[in-house]
Amino acid sequence: QSIGNRVDWGFNHWPKNDGFWYKTVREKDLAEGEVTFSRVFMWDINKPVTLKTHGIIPSFFPQCGVDKSRCPGMQQKRVGAWVVGFKLHFLSQYLSSLQLKGGFIFYVERETGN
């Protein structure tokens, strides 16, 4: 159901359905100041259906930055992540525009094989 230009999606498990970014944060065990990207996945929750990835930066408390001398003797705890989604329309459009005669393309991520 639409509310103005917003859409009521109901309950959605974002850490699971939106590119598994939380799993990526835990698996890569990033330190403060490190950045990574999630796997590339198909985004079909809203239009246009496309490939998507996330840029992920973990957040810590206390925030010491990359200079650990700012928090001497303090134990940091990862408390969340800053996540930015990138829809890869250009890649989706390029792959769908290829006129392969009786063929198809598999997009495979080198790191995971997915």
PDB file of C-alpha atoms in Angstrom:
ATOM      1  CA  GLN A   1       0.000   0.000   0.000  1.00  0.00           C
ATOM      2  CA  SER A   2       1.372   3.397  -0.942  1.00  0.00           C
ATOM      3  CA  ILE A   3       1.497   6.344   1.453  1.00  0.00           C
ATOM      4  CA  GLY A   4       2.219   9.357  -0.729  1.00  0.00           C
ATOM      5  CA  ASN A   5       5.450   8.448  -2.504  1.00  0.00           C
ATOM      6  CA  ARG A   6       6.404   5.934   0.233  1.00  0.00           C
ATOM      7  CA  VAL A   7       5.611   2.226   0.144  1.00  0.00           C
ATOM      8  CA  ASP A   8       4.498   0.197   3.156  1.00  0.00           C
ATOM      9  CA  TRP A   9       6.663  -2.928   2.898  1.00  0.00           C
ATOM     10  CA  GLY A  10       5.495  -4.333   6.223  1.00  0.00           C
ATOM     11  CA  PHE A  11       8.077  -6.133   8.348  1.00  0.00           C
ATOM     12  CA  ASN A  12      11.369  -6.754   6.602  1.00  0.00           C
ATOM     13  CA  HIS A  13      14.456  -8.411   8.064  1.00  0.00           C
ATOM     14  CA  TRP A  14      16.969  -5.912   6.638  1.00  0.00           C
ATOM     15  CA  PRO A  15      20.180  -7.563   7.910  1.00  0.00           C
ATOM     16  CA  LYS A  16      19.129 -10.767   6.135  1.00  0.00           C
ATOM     17  CA  ASN A  17      17.172  -9.576   3.085  1.00  0.00           C
ATOM     18  CA  ASP A  18      19.311  -6.594   2.194  1.00  0.00           C
ATOM     19  CA  GLY A  19      22.581  -8.163   1.115  1.00  0.00           C
ATOM     20  CA  PHE A  20      23.588  -9.900   4.339  1.00  0.00           C
ATOM     21  CA  TRP A  21      25.614  -6.828   5.371  1.00  0.00           C
ATOM     22  CA  TYR A  22      25.488  -7.782   9.053  1.00  0.00           C
ATOM     23  CA  LYS A  23      26.930 -11.215   8.248  1.00  0.00           C
ATOM     24  CA  THR A  24      29.681  -9.505   6.230  1.00  0.00           C
ATOM     25  CA  VAL A  25      30.572  -7.267   9.207  1.00  0.00           C
ATOM     26  CA  ARG A  26      30.847 -10.269  11.537  1.00  0.00           C
ATOM     27  CA  GLU A  27      32.756 -12.521   9.102  1.00  0.00           C
ATOM     28  CA  LYS A  28      35.342  -9.919   8.131  1.00  0.00           C
ATOM     29  CA  ASP A  29      35.735  -8.720  11.747  1.00  0.00           C
ATOM     30  CA  LEU A  30      36.634  -5.224  10.595  1.00  0.00           C
ATOM     31  CA  ALA A  31      38.552  -2.841  12.812  1.00  0.00           C
ATOM     32  CA  GLU A  32      37.581   0.799  13.247  1.00  0.00           C
ATOM     33  CA  GLY A  33      38.334   2.775  10.100  1.00  0.00           C
ATOM     34  CA  GLU A  34      38.254  -0.266   7.791  1.00  0.00           C
ATOM     35  CA  VAL A  35      35.843  -0.434   4.874  1.00  0.00           C
ATOM     36  CA  THR A  36      34.540  -3.405   2.909  1.00  0.00           C
ATOM     37  CA  PHE A  37      31.860  -4.236   0.370  1.00  0.00           C
ATOM     38  CA  SER A  38      29.186  -6.896   0.592  1.00  0.00           C
ATOM     39  CA  ARG A  39      28.670  -9.532  -2.028  1.00  0.00           C
ATOM     40  CA  VAL A  40      26.811  -8.499  -5.180  1.00  0.00           C
ATOM     41  CA  PHE A  41      23.214  -9.706  -5.008  1.00  0.00           C
ATOM     42  CA  MET A  42      19.920  -9.337  -6.833  1.00  0.00           C
ATOM     43  CA  TRP A  43      17.701  -6.543  -5.479  1.00  0.00           C
ATOM     44  CA  ASP A  44      14.023  -7.152  -6.157  1.00  0.00           C
ATOM     45  CA  ILE A  45      12.340  -5.577  -3.117  1.00  0.00           C
ATOM     46  CA  ASN A  46      11.434  -2.496  -5.155  1.00  0.00           C
ATOM     47  CA  LYS A  47      11.790  -1.440  -8.781  1.00  0.00           C
ATOM     48  CA  PRO A  48      13.904  -1.542 -10.806  1.00  0.00           C
ATOM     49  CA  VAL A  49      15.114  -5.084 -10.219  1.00  0.00           C
ATOM     50  CA  THR A  50      18.888  -4.821 -10.406  1.00  0.00           C
ATOM     51  CA  LEU A  51      22.180  -5.992  -8.953  1.00  0.00           C
ATOM     52  CA  LYS A  52      23.248  -4.294  -5.713  1.00  0.00           C
ATOM     53  CA  THR A  53      26.165  -4.136  -3.275  1.00  0.00           C
ATOM     54  CA  HIS A  54      26.835  -2.329   0.001  1.00  0.00           C
ATOM     55  CA  GLY A  55      29.744  -0.272   1.262  1.00  0.00           C
ATOM     56  CA  ILE A  56      30.155  -1.121   4.956  1.00  0.00           C
ATOM     57  CA  ILE A  57      31.991   0.715   7.746  1.00  0.00           C
ATOM     58  CA  PRO A  58      31.694  -0.697  11.287  1.00  0.00           C
ATOM     59  CA  SER A  59      31.016   1.670  14.190  1.00  0.00           C
ATOM     60  CA  PHE A  60      32.535   1.231  17.636  1.00  0.00           C
ATOM     61  CA  PHE A  61      32.095   2.533  21.167  1.00  0.00           C
ATOM     62  CA  PRO A  62      34.071   4.348  22.292  1.00  0.00           C
ATOM     63  CA  GLN A  63      35.051   5.864  18.951  1.00  0.00           C
ATOM     64  CA  CYS A  64      38.827   6.108  18.885  1.00  0.00           C
ATOM     65  CA  GLY A  65      39.342   6.527  15.164  1.00  0.00           C
ATOM     66  CA  VAL A  66      42.300   4.823  13.555  1.00  0.00           C
ATOM     67  CA  ASP A  67      44.650   6.270  16.211  1.00  0.00           C
ATOM     68  CA  LYS A  68      44.313   3.872  19.167  1.00  0.00           C
ATOM     69  CA  SER A  69      46.316   6.257  21.392  1.00  0.00           C
ATOM     70  CA  ARG A  70      43.133   8.361  21.627  1.00  0.00           C
ATOM     71  CA  CYS A  71      41.564   5.704  23.881  1.00  0.00           C
ATOM     72  CA  PRO A  72      44.420   4.337  26.017  1.00  0.00           C
ATOM     73  CA  GLY A  73      43.508   1.165  27.893  1.00  0.00           C
ATOM     74  CA  MET A  74      39.885   1.189  26.713  1.00  0.00           C
ATOM     75  CA  GLN A  75      38.220  -1.863  25.221  1.00  0.00           C
ATOM     76  CA  GLN A  76      36.227  -1.044  22.095  1.00  0.00           C
ATOM     77  CA  LYS A  77      33.005  -2.815  21.205  1.00  0.00           C
ATOM     78  CA  ARG A  78      31.485  -2.970  17.735  1.00  0.00           C
ATOM     79  CA  VAL A  79      27.999  -1.519  18.148  1.00  0.00           C
ATOM     80  CA  GLY A  80      26.762  -1.269  14.572  1.00  0.00           C
ATOM     81  CA  ALA A  81      27.672  -0.408  11.029  1.00  0.00           C
ATOM     82  CA  TRP A  82      27.206   2.398   8.560  1.00  0.00           C
ATOM     83  CA  VAL A  83      25.874   0.859   5.362  1.00  0.00           C
ATOM     84  CA  VAL A  84      25.472   2.519   1.973  1.00  0.00           C
ATOM     85  CA  GLY A  85      23.652   0.625  -0.779  1.00  0.00           C
ATOM     86  CA  PHE A  86      24.746   0.890  -4.388  1.00  0.00           C
ATOM     87  CA  LYS A  87      22.328  -0.254  -7.060  1.00  0.00           C
ATOM     88  CA  LEU A  88      24.331  -1.414 -10.050  1.00  0.00           C
ATOM     89  CA  HIS A  89      21.866  -0.412 -12.782  1.00  0.00           C
ATOM     90  CA  PHE A  90      24.635   0.070 -15.323  1.00  0.00           C
ATOM     91  CA  LEU A  91      25.882  -3.499 -14.863  1.00  0.00           C
ATOM     92  CA  SER A  92      22.365  -4.963 -14.941  1.00  0.00           C
ATOM     93  CA  GLN A  93      21.509  -2.987 -18.075  1.00  0.00           C
ATOM     94  CA  TYR A  94      24.773  -3.971 -19.774  1.00  0.00           C
ATOM     95  CA  LEU A  95      24.350  -7.679 -19.048  1.00  0.00           C
ATOM     96  CA  SER A  96      20.712  -7.648 -20.152  1.00  0.00           C
ATOM     97  CA  SER A  97      21.590  -5.807 -23.380  1.00  0.00           C
ATOM     98  CA  LEU A  98      24.040  -8.450 -24.594  1.00  0.00           C
ATOM     99  CA  GLN A  99      22.502 -10.258 -27.516  1.00  0.00           C
ATOM    100  CA  LEU A 100      23.843 -13.756 -26.944  1.00  0.00           C
ATOM    101  CA  LYS A 101      22.664 -16.256 -29.527  1.00  0.00           C
ATOM    102  CA  GLY A 102      21.172 -19.080 -27.501  1.00  0.00           C
ATOM    103  CA  GLY A 103      23.430 -18.383 -24.530  1.00  0.00           C
ATOM    104  CA  PHE A 104      23.480 -16.743 -21.134  1.00  0.00           C
ATOM    105  CA  ILE A 105      25.938 -15.255 -18.628  1.00  0.00           C
ATOM    106  CA  PHE A 106      26.767 -16.298 -15.099  1.00  0.00           C
ATOM    107  CA  TYR A 107      28.103 -13.524 -12.844  1.00  0.00           C
ATOM    108  CA  VAL A 108      30.442 -15.144 -10.301  1.00  0.00           C
ATOM    109  CA  GLU A 109      32.101 -13.391  -7.377  1.00  0.00           C
ATOM    110  CA  ARG A 110      35.737 -14.520  -7.250  1.00  0.00           C
ATOM    111  CA  GLU A 111      36.122 -14.354  -3.468  1.00  0.00           C
ATOM    112  CA  THR A 112      33.153 -16.570  -2.573  1.00  0.00           C
ATOM    113  CA  GLY A 113      32.298 -18.360  -5.807  1.00  0.00           C
ATOM    114  CA  ASN A 114      28.678 -17.179  -5.494  1.00  0.00           C
TER     115      ASN A 114
END
